[in-house]
Tab-separated table of C-alpha atoms and ligand atoms in Angstrom:
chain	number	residue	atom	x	y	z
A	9	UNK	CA	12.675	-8.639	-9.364
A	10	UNK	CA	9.104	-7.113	-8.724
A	11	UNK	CA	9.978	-3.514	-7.690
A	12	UNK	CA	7.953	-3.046	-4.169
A	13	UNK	CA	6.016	0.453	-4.520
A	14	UNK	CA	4.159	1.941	-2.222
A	15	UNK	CA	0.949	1.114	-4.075
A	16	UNK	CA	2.206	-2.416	-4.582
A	17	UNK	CA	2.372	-2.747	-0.553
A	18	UNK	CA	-0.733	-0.778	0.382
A	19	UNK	CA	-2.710	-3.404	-1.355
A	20	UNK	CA	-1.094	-6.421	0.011
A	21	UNK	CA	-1.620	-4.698	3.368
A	22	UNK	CA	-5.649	-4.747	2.728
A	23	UNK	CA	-5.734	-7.892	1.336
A	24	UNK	CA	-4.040	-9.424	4.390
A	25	UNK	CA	-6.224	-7.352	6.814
A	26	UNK	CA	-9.238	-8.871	5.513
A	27	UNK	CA	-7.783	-12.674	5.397
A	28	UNK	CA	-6.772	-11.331	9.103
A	29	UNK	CA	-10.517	-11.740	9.339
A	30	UNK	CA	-10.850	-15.164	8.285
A	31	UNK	CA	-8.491	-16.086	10.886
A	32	UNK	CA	-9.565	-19.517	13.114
A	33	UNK	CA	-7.687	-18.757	16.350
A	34	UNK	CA	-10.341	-19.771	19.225
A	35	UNK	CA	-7.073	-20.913	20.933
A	36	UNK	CA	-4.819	-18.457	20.633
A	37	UNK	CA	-6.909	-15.248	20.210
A	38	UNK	CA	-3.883	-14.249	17.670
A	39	UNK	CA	-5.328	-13.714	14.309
A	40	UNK	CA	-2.876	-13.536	11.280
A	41	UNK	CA	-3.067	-12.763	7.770
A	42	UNK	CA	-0.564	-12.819	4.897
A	43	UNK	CA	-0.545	-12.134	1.735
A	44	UNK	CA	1.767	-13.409	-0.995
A	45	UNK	CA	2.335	-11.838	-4.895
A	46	UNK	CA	3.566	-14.603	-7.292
A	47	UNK	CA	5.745	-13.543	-9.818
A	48	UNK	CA	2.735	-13.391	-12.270
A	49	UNK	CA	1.744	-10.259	-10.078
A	50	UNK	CA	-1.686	-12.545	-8.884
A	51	UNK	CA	-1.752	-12.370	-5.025
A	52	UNK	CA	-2.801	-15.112	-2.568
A	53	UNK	CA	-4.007	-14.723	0.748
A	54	UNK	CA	-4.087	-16.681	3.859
A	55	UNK	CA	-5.111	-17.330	7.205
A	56	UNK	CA	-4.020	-19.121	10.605
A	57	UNK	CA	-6.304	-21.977	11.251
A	58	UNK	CA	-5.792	-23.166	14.859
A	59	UNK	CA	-7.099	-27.256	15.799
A	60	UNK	CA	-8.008	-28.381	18.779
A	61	UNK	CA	-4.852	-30.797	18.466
A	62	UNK	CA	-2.462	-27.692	18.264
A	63	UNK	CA	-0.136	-29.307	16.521
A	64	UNK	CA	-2.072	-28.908	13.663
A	65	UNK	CA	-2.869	-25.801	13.523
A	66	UNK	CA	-1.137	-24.155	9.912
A	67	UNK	CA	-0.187	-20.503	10.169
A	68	UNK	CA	-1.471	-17.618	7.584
A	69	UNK	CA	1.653	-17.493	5.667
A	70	UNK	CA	2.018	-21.549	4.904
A	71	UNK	CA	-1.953	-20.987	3.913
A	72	UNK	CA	-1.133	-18.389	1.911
A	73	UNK	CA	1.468	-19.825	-0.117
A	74	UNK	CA	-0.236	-23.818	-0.260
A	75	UNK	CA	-3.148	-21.570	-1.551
A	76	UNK	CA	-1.101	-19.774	-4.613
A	77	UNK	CA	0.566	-23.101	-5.048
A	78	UNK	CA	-2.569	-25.142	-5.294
A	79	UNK	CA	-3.342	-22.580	-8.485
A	80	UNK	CA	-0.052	-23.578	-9.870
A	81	UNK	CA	2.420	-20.970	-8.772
A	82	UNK	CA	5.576	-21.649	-7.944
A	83	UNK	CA	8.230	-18.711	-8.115
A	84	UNK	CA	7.427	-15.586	-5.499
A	85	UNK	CA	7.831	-12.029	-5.367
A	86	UNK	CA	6.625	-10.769	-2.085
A	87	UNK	CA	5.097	-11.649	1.574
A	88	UNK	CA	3.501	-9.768	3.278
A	89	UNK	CA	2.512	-10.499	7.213
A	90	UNK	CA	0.294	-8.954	9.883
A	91	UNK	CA	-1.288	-9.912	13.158
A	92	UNK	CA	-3.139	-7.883	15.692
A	93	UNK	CA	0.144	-7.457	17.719
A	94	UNK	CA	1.212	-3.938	18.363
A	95	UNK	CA	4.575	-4.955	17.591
A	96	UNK	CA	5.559	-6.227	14.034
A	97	UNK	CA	5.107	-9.798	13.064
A	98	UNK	CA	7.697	-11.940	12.145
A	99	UNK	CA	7.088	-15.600	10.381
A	100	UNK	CA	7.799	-18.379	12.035
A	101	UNK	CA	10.815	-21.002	12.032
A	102	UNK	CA	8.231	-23.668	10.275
A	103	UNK	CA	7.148	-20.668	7.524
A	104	UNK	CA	10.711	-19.620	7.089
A	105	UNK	CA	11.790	-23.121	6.012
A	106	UNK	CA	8.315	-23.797	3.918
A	107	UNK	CA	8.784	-20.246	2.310
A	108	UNK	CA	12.669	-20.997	1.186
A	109	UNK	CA	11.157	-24.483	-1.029
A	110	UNK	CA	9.849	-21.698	-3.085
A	111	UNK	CA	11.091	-18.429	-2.793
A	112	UNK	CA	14.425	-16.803	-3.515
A	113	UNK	CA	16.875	-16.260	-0.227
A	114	UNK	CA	17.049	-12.261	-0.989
A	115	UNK	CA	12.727	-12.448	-1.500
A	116	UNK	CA	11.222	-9.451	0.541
A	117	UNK	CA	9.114	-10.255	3.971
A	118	UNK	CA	7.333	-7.293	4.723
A	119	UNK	CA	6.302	-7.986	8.563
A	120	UNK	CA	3.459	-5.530	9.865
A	121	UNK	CA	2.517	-4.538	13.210
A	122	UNK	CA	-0.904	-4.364	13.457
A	123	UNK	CA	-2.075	-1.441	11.880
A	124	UNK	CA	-0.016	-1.474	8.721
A	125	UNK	CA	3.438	-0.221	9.956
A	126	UNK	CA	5.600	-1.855	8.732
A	127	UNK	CA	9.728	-3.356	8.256
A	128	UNK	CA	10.856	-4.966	5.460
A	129	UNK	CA	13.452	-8.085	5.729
A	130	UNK	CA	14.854	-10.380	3.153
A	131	UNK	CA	14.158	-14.106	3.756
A	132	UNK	CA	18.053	-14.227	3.944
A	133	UNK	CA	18.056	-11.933	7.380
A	134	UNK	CA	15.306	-13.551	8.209
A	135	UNK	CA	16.851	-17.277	8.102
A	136	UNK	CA	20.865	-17.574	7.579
A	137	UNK	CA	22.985	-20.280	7.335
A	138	UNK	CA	19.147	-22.408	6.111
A	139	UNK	CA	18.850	-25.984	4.848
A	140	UNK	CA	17.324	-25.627	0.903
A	141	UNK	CA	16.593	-27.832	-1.746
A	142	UNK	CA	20.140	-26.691	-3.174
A	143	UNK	CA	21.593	-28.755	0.061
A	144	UNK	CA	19.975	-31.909	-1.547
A	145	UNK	CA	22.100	-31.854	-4.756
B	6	ZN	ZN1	4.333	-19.869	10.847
């Protein structure tokens, strides 16, 4: 397992401030970016993109990792989340579940508040007791 240094964090925290700028939320006003480090240490970022038809709208973590999948990752190290919420920002139900296709259940989620503070959770806290590809055997 990638060991999660300071450094290590500090960067995905910059990189997902400035997707955090890319955000599309004319709905919502809530801007989100995440950042994701494939186990080949490259690092994908991502977005929310809201639609008019808010069903689909996609959140920043799901673009995040379709983004480092679409360059042919597919095992994970780290995610990294943050919003413009004072409080820290969790992933959603729908990330947690599109998340656990490709990461590991003890993977780190580092959820940010807005300015970079930050808790870190394993996808297992995060989402007990979940449905996985290991279900389908
Ligand atoms: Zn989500």
């Amino acid at each position: 397992m990638m060991e999660l240094s300071e450094e290590l964090i500090f960067g995905l925290i910059d990189a997902a401030k400035k997707a955090r700028e890319m955000a599309y939320a004319p709905y919502s006003g809530f801007r989100v970016g995440a950042c994701i480090v494939a186990d080949s240490g490259n690092k994908y970022t991502g977005c929310n993109v809201e639609n008019a038809s808010y069903g689909a709208c996609v959140c920043a973590e799901r673009t995040a990792l379709f983004n480092a999948v679409c360059s042919g990752e597919r095992s994970f190290a780290a995610l990294l989340v943050i919003s413009d919420s004072e409080d820290i920002t969790f992933p959603c139900g729908i990330c947690r579940q599109t998340l656990l296709e490709f990461i590991s259940s003890d993977m780190p989620i580092i959820c940010c508040d807005k300015n970079g503070a930050f808790s870190i959770f394993t996808m297992k806290e995060l989402m007990p007791h979940s449905f996985t590809k290991e279900n389908m055997k």
